[in-house]
Coordinates of C-alpha atoms in Angstrom, one line a residue:
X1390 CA 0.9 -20.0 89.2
X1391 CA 0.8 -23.3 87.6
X1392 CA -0.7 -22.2 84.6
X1393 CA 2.3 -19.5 84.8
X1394 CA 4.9 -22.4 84.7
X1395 CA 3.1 -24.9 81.9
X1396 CA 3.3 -21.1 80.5
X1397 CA 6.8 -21.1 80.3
X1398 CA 7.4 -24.8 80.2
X1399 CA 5.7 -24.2 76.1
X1400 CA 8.5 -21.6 76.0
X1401 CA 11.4 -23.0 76.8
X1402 CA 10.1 -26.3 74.5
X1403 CA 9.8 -24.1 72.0
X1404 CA 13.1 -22.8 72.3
X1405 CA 14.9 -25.6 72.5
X1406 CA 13.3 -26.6 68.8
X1407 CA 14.6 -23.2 67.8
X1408 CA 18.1 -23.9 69.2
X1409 CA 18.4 -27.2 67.0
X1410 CA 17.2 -25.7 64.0
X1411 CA 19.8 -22.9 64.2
X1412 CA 22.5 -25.4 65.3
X1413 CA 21.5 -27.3 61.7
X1414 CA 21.4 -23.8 60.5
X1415 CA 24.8 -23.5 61.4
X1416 CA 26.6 -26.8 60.2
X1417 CA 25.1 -26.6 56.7
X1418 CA 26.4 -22.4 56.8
X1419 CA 29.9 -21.8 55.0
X1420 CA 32.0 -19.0 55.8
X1421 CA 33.4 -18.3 59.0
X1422 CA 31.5 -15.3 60.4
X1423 CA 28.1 -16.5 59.6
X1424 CA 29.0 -19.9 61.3
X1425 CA 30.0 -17.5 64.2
X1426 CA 26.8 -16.1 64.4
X1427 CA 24.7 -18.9 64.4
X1428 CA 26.9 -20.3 67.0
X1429 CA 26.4 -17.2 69.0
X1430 CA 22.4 -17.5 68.4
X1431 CA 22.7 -20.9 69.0
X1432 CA 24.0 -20.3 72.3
X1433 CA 21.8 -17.0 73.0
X1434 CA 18.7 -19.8 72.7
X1435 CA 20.0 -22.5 75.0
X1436 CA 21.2 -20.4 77.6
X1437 CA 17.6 -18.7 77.4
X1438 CA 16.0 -21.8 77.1
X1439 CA 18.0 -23.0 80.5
X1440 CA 17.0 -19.9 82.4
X1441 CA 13.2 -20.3 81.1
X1442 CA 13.2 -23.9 81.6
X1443 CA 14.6 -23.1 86.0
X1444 CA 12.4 -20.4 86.2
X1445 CA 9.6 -22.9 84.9
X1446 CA 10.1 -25.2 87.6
X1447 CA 10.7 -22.5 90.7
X1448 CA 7.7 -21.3 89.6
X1449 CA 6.0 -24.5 90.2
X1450 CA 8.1 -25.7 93.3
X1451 CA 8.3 -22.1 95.0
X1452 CA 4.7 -20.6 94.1
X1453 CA 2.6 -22.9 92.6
X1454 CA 3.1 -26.1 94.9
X1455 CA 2.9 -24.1 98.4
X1456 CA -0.4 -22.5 97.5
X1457 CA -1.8 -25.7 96.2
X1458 CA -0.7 -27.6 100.0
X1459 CA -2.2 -23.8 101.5
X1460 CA -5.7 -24.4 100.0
X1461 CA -5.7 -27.8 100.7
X1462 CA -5.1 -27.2 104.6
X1463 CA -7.9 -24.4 104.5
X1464 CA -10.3 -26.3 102.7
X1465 CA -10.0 -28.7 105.9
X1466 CA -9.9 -25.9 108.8
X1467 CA -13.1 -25.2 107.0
X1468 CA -14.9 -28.5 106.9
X1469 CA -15.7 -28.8 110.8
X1470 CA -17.2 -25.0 111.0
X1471 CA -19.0 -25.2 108.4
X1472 CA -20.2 -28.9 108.9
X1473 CA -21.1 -27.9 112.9
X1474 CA -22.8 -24.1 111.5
X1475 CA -25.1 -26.8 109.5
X1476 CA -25.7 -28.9 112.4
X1477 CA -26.7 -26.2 114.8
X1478 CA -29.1 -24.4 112.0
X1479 CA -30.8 -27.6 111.6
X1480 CA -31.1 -28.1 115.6
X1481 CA -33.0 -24.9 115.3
X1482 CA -35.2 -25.4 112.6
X1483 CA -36.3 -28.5 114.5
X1484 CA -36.5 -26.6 118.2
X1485 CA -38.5 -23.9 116.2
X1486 CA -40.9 -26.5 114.4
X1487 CA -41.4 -28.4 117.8
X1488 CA -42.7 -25.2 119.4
X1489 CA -45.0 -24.6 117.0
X1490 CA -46.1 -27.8 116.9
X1491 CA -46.1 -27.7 120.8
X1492 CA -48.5 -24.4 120.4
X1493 CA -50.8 -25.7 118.3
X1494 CA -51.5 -28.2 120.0
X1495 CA -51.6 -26.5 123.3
X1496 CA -53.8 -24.1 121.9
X1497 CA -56.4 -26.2 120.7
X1498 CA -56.6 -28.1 124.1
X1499 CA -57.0 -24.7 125.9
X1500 CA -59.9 -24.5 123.7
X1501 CA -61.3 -28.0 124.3
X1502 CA -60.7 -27.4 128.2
X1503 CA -62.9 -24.0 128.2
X1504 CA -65.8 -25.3 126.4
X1505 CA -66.0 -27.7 128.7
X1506 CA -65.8 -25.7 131.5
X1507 CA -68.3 -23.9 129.6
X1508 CA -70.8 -27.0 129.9
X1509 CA -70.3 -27.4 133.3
X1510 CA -70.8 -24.1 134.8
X1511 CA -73.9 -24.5 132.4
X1512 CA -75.3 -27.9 133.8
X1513 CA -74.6 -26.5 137.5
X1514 CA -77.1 -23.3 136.6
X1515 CA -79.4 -26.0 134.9
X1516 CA -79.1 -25.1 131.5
X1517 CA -79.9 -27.3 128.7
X1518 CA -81.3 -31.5 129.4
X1519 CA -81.2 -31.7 133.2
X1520 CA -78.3 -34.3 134.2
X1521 CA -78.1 -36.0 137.6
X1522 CA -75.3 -34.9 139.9
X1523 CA -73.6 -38.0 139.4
X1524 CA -72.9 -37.2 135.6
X1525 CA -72.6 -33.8 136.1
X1526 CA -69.4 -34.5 138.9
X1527 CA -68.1 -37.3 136.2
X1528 CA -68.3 -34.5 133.9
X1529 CA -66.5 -32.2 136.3
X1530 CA -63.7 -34.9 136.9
X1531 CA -63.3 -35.0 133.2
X1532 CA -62.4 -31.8 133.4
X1533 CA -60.1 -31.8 136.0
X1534 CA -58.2 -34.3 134.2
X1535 CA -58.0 -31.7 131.4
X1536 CA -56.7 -29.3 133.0
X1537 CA -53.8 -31.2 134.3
X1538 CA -53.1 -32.5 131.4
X1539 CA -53.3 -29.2 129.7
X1540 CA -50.7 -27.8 132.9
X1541 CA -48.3 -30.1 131.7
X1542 CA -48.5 -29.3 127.8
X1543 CA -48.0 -26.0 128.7
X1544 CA -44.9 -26.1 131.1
X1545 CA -43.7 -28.8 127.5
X1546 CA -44.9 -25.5 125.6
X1547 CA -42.7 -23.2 127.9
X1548 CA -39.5 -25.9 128.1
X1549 CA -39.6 -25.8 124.1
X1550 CA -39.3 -21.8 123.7
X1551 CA -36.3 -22.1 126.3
X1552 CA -34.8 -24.6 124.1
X1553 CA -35.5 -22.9 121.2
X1554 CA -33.9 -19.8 121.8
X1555 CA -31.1 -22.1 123.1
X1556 CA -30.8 -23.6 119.8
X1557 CA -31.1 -20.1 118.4
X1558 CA -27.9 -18.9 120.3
X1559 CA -26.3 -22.6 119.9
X1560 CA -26.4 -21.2 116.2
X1561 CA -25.1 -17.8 116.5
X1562 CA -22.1 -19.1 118.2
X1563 CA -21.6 -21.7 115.9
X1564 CA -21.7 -18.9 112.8
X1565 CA -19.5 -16.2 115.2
X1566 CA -17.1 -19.3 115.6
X1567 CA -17.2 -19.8 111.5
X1568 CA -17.0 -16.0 110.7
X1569 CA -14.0 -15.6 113.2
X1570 CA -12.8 -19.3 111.1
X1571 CA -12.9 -17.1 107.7
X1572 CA -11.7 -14.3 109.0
X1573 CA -8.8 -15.9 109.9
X1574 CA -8.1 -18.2 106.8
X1575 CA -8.8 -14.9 104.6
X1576 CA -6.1 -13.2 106.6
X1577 CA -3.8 -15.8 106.0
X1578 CA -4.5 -16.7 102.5
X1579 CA -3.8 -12.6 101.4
X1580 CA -0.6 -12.9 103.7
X1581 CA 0.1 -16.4 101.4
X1582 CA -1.0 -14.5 98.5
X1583 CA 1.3 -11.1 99.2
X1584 CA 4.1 -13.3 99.9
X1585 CA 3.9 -15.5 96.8
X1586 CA 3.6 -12.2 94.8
X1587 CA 6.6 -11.2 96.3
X1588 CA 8.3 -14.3 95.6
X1589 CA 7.1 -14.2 91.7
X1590 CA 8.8 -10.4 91.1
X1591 CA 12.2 -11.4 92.6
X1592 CA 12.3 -14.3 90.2
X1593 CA 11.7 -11.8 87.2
X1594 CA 13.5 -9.0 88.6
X1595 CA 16.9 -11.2 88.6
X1596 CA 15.7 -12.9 85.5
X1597 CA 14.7 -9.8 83.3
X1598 CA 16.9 -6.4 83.9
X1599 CA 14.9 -4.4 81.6
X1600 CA 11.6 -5.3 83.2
X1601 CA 12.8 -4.2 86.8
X1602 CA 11.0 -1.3 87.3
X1603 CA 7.9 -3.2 86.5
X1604 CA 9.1 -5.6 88.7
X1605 CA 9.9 -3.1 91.5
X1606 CA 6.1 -1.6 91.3
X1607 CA 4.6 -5.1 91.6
X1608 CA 6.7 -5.5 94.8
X1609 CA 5.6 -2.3 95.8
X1610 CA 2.1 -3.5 95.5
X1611 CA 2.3 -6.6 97.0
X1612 CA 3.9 -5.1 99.7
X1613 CA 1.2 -2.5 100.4
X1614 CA -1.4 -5.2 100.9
X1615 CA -3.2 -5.0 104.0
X1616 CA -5.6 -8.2 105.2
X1617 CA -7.1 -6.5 108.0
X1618 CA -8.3 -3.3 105.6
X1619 CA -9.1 -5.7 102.3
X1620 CA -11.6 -7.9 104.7
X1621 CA -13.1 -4.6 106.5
X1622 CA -13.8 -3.6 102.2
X1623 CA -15.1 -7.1 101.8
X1624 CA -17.4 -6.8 104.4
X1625 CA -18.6 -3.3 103.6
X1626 CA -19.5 -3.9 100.4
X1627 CA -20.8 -7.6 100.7
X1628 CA -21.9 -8.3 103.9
X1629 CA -25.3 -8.2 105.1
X1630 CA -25.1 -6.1 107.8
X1631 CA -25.1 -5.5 111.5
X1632 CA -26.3 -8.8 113.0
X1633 CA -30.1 -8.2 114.2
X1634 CA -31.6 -11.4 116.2
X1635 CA -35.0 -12.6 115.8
X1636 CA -36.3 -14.3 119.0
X1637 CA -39.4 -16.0 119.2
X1638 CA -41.6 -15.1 122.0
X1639 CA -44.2 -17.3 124.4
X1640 CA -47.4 -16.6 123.1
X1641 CA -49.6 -18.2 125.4
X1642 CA -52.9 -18.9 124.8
X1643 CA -54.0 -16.9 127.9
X1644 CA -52.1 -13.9 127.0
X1645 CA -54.3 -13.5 124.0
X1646 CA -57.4 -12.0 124.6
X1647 CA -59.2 -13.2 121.1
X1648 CA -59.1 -16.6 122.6
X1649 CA -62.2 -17.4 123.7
X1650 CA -61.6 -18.1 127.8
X1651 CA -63.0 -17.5 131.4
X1652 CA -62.1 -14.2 133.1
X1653 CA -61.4 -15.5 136.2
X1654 CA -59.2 -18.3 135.2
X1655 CA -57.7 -16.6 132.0
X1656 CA -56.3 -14.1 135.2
X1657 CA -55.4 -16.8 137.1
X1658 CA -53.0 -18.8 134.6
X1659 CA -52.1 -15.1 134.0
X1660 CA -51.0 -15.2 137.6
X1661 CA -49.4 -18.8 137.9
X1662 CA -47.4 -17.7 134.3
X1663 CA -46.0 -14.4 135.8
X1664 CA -44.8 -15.8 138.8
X1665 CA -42.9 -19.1 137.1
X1666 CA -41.1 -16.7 134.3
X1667 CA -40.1 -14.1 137.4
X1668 CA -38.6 -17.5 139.2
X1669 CA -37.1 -18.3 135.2
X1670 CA -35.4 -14.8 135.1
X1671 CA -34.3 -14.8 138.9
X1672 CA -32.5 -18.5 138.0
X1673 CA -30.7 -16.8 134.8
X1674 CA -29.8 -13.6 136.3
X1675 CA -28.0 -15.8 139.4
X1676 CA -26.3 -17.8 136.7
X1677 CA -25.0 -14.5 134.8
X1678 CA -24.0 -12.7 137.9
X1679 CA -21.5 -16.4 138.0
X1680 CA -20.1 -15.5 134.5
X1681 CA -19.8 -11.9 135.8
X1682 CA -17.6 -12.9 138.9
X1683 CA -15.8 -15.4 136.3
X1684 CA -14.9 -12.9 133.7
X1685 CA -14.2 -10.1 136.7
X1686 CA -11.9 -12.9 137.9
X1687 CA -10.4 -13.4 134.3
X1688 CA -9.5 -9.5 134.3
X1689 CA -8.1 -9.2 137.1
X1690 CA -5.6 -11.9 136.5
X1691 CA -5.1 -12.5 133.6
X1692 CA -2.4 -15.6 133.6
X1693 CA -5.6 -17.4 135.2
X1694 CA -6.8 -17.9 132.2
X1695 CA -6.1 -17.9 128.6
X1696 CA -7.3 -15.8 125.5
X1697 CA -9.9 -18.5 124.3
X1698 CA -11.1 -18.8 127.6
X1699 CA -11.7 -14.9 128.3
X1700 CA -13.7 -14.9 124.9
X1701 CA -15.8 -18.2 125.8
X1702 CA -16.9 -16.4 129.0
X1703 CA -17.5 -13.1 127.1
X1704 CA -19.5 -14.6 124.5
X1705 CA -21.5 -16.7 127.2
X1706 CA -22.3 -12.9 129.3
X1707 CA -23.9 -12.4 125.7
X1708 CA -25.8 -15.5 125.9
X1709 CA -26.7 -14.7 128.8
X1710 CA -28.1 -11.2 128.0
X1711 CA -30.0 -11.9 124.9
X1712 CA -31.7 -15.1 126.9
X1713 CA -32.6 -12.7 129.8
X1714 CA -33.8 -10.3 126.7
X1715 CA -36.0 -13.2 125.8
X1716 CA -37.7 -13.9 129.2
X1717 CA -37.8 -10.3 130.0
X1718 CA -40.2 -9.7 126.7
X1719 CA -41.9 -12.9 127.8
X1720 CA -42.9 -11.3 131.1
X1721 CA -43.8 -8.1 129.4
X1722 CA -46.5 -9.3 127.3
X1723 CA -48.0 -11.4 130.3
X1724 CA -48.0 -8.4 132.7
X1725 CA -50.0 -6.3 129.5
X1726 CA -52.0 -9.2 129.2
X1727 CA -52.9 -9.0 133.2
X1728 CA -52.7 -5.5 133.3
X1729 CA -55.6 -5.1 130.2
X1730 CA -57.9 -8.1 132.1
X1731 CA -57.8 -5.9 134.8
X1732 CA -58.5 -2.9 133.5
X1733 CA -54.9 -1.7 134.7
X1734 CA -52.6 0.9 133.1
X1735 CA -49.8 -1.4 131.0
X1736 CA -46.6 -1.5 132.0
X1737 CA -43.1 0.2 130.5
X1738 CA -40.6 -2.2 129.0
X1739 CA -36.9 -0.2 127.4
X1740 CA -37.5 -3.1 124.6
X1741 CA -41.2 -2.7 124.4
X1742 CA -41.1 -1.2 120.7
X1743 CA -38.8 -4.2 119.2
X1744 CA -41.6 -6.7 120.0
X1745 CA -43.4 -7.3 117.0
X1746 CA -47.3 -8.9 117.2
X1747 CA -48.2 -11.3 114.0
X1748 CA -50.5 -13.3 112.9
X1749 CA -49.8 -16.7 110.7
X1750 CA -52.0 -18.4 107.9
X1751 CA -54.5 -19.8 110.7
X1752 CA -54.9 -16.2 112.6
X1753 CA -53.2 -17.8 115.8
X1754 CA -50.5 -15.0 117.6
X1755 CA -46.8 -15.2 117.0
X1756 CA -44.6 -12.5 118.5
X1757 CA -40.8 -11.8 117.9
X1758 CA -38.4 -9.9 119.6
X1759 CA -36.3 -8.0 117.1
X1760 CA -33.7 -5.6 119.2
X1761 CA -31.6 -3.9 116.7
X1762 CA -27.6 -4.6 118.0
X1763 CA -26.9 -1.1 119.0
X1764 CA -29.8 -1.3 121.1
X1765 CA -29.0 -4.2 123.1
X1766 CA -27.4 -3.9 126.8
X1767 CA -26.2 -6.0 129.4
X1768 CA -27.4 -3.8 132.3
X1769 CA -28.1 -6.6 134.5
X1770 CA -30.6 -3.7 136.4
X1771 CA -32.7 -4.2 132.8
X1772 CA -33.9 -8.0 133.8
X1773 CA -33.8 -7.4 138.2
X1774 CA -36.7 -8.1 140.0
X1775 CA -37.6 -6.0 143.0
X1776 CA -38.2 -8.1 146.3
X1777 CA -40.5 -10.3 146.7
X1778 CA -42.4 -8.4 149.2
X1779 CA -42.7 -5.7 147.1
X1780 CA -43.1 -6.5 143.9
X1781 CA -46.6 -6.0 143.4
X1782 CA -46.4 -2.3 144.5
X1783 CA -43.8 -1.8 142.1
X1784 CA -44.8 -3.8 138.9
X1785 CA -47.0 -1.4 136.8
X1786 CA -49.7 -2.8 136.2
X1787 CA -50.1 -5.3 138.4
X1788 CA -53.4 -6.2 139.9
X1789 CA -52.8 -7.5 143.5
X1790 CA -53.2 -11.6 143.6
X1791 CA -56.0 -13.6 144.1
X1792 CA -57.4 -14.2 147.4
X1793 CA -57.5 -18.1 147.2
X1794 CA -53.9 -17.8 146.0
X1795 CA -51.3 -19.3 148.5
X1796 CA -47.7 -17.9 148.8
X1797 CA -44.7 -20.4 148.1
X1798 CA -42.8 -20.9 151.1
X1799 CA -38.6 -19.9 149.5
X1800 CA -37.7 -22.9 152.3
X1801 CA -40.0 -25.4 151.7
X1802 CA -38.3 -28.9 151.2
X1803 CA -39.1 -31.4 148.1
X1804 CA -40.8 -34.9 149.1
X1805 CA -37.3 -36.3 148.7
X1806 CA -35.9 -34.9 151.9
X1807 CA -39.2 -35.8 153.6
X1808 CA -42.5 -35.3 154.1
X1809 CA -43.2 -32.5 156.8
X1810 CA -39.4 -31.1 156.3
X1811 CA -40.8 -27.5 155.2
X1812 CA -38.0 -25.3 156.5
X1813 CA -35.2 -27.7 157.5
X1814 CA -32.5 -28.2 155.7
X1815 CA -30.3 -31.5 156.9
X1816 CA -26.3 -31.4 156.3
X1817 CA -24.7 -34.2 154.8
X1818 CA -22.3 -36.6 156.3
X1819 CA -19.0 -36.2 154.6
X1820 CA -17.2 -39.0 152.0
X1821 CA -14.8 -42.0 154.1
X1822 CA -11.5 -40.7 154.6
X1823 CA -12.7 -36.9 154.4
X1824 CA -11.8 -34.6 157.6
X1825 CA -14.9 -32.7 159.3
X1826 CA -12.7 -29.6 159.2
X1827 CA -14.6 -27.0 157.6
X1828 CA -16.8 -24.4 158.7
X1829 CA -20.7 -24.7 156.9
X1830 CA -22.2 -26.1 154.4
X1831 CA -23.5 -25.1 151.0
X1832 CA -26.2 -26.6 148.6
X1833 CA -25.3 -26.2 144.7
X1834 CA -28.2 -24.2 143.0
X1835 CA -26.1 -24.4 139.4
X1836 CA -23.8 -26.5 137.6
X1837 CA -20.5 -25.8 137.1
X1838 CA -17.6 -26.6 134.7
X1839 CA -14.2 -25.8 135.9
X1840 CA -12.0 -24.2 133.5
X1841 CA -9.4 -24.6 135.7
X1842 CA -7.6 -27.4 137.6
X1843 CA -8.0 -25.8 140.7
X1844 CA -11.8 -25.5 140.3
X1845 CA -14.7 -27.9 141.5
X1846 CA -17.0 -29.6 139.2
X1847 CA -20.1 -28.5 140.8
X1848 CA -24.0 -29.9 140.1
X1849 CA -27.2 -29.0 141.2
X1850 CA -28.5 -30.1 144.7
X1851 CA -24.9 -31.2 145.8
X1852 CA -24.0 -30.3 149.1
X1853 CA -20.1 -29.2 149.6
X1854 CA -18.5 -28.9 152.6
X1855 CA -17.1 -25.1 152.4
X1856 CA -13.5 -24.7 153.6
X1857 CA -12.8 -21.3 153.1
X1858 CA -14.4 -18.3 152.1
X1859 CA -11.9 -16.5 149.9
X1860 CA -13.1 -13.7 149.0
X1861 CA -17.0 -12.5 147.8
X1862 CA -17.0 -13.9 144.6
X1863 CA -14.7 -17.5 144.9
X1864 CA -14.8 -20.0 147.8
X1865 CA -13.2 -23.3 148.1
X1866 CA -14.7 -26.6 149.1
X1867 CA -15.0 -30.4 149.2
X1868 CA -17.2 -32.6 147.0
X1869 CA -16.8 -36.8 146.8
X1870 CA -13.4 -36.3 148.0
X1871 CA -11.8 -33.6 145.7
X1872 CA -10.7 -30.2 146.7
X1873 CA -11.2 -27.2 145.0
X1874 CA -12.4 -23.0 144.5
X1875 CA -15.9 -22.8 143.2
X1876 CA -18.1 -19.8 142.2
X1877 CA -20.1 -18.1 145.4
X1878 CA -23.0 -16.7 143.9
X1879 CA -23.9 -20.9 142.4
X1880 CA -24.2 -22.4 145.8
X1881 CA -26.6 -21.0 149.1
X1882 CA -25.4 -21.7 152.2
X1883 CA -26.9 -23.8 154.7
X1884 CA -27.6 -22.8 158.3

């Protein structure tokens, strides 16, 4: 449009020199009707030159200067998406490299740790240059050690593929916020676009009778512009598709049966692995069935919450799924990996055929989870875990648990309510100033953000003081002296 208006600044300029030279024209003519005429051109020229010269600056004031102020403004909606999409792929890259690195290392140390063990059990059957039982326990408290230190590698090992595929998601709702960003600015910037078009024809249309109908067509064509249809083109024939996430797996270096290990404990770390990713799930699936009541909660009335807010929790169920996705796959190849140690028919997984087994430069396992987008559900019933009495009769595969192995007691308290205070749980006084009117007590198992002012910020291991139970999903309570509803399924109640 600018170009448009220096366009027809040149004109006018040029007309004007015109003008003057048939105005000379005209003083040096003699005879009455040809100094008529050149008066009549004269005038023909600076009236056109007049109308060319205001049409050359509405172009620039009414078209060319609003679209320059409109880029300007999207140029800076875009600078914070774009600048937090590169922030959060770079927090990935990092959480991915750490795991790896995490692996590695983890890996070789596994591998340290069993020939070790390997030298032990042979000095105990007295293979090799007899050693005195003193060395031989040293030896044996060196391992030990090992192993300890190798449990706590592998729970960092663990943490990191949690974090990644946090990072992962961090990501994808960093690029879902950008797309939905573009989305918008495109919509706008074809609405600025059909409207300056418009603009542009009535400026001709009063300036140029004869090119009217030309004029009316162009309006007619700016008119017909649609946004919503010209970006669902756009995206057809330039996007790259439906969305298909990649999620790294936990390969283990148990879970692997190349890796050179002992039977008895490769089955059980098999065992200890299992049970701490079914605790993992059960955690996530009590935190979803919170965004479930939220959003329920959100539907049901709607003035509780705005638009934005509705979407957050929608896109956090999505989180939610594709982690519990994650963990499910997780506890799929460890079961296999039990299941083939024991010589144990595998077990059936819906997403069994979207795991992918690799192998990188150095031959070590690396397994991604690749569910196509059509494919993935958020059935919660995909990720639930029967009860704990049962659950070895009903996971196939399964070999039963090792004899030595001792059940976890679901009451048994940490050392900081006391030593000896397995199964008692102690209620909490309540803050100065703070009535004892309420009926129980509840322990926080999640954190909580409110999203409302009438909610309670809520962290894990507080203990509110529960005032009413409104209804299965919301209660209300006290915490440190403020008052307000709080999701059920976060907190159990204390007896």
């Amino acid at each position: 449009m600018m170009d448009r208006s220096e366009l027809e600044k040149e004109y006018y300029t040029g007309l004007h020199k015109i003008a003057k030279k048939a105005k000379k024209a005209a003083t040096k003519c003699v005879g009455t009707t040809l100094v008529t005429a050149w008066q009549r051109l004269t005038d023909f020229l600076e009236k056109e030159e007049e109308v060319h010269r205001e049409l050359s600056g509405t172009l620039a004031q009414d078209c060319a200067r609003p679209i320059k102020i409109f880029t300007d403004q999207q140029v800076k909606q875009r600078e914070p998406v774009e600048a937090a999409v590169e922030k959060q792929s770079k927090a990935h890259s990092e959480k991915q490299k750490l795991q790896l690195k995490l692996k590695k290392a983890a890996h070789k140390q596994f591998k340290d740790m069993e020939l070790g063990w390997d030298q032990l059990d042979a000095m105990k059957r007295g293979e090799g240059k007899p050693m005195a039982d003193k060395d031989v326990q040293k030896f044996e408290k060196a391992c030990r050690k090992m192993e300890d230190s190798l449990s706590k590698m592998d729970r960092e090992f663990q943490d990191s593929n949690i974090r990644t595929e946090e990072a992962r998601l961090g990501w994808e709702t960093a690029m879902y916020r950008y797309c939905q960003t573009l989305e918008s600015l495109e919509n706008e910037r074809l609405i600025q676009i059909s409207s300056t078009l418009t603009k542009y024809s009535e400026l001709f249309t009063a300036m140029l009778p004869p090119m009217e109908e030309r004029c009316r067509e162009l309006s007619t064509m700016s008119s017909g512009i649609s946004p919503p249809d010209d970006i669902r083109d756009v995206c057809v024939a330039m996007g790259p598709g439906p969305n298909q996430p990649e999620q790294l797996l936990l390969d283990c270096y148990e879970s692997d049966l190349q890796n050179p290990m002992n039977m008895e404990r490769r089955k059980a770390n098999l065992e200890r692995k299992i049970q701490e990713m079914e605790e993992e799930i059960e955690r996530r699936k009590k935190a979803r069935q919170g965004l479930e009541s939220l959003s329920k909660a959100y539907v049901e009335t709607p003035d509780f919450c705005d638009e934005q807010g509705q979407n957050d929790v929608v896109r956090q169920l999505a989180e939610a799924d594709a982690m519990l996705n994650m963990l499910n796959a997780n506890l799929y190849k460890l079961l296999c990996a039990q299941a083939e140690c024991s010589n144990f028919p595998k077990p059936t997984n819906p997403h069994a055929e979207y795991i992918q087994n690799l192998r990188d430069k150095n031959g070590s396992l690396m397994t991604v989870l690749k569910i196509p987008l059509d494919c993935v559900s958020s059935d919660n019933s995909l990720y639930a875990l029967p009860d704990k009495s049962k659950k070895n009769s009903l996971r196939p595969g399964r070999p039963p648990p090792m004899q030595n192995a001792t059940p976890k007691d679901d009451f048994e308290s940490s050392d900081e309510h006391g030593a000896g205070g397995k199964g008692r749980l102690e209620f909490s006084e309540p803050p100065e100033g703070i009535s004892h009117d309420y009926i129980a007590q509840c322990r926080v198992e999640f954190d909580y953000q409110p999203n409302q002012p009438d909610e309670l910020l809520i962290h894990s291991g507080d203990i509110v003081n529960l005032i009413e139970k409104q209804d299965q999903d919301w209660w209300k309570g006290e915490l440190n002296g403020n008052i307000g509803i709080f999701p059920a399924s976060y907190v159990q109640e204390l007896s």
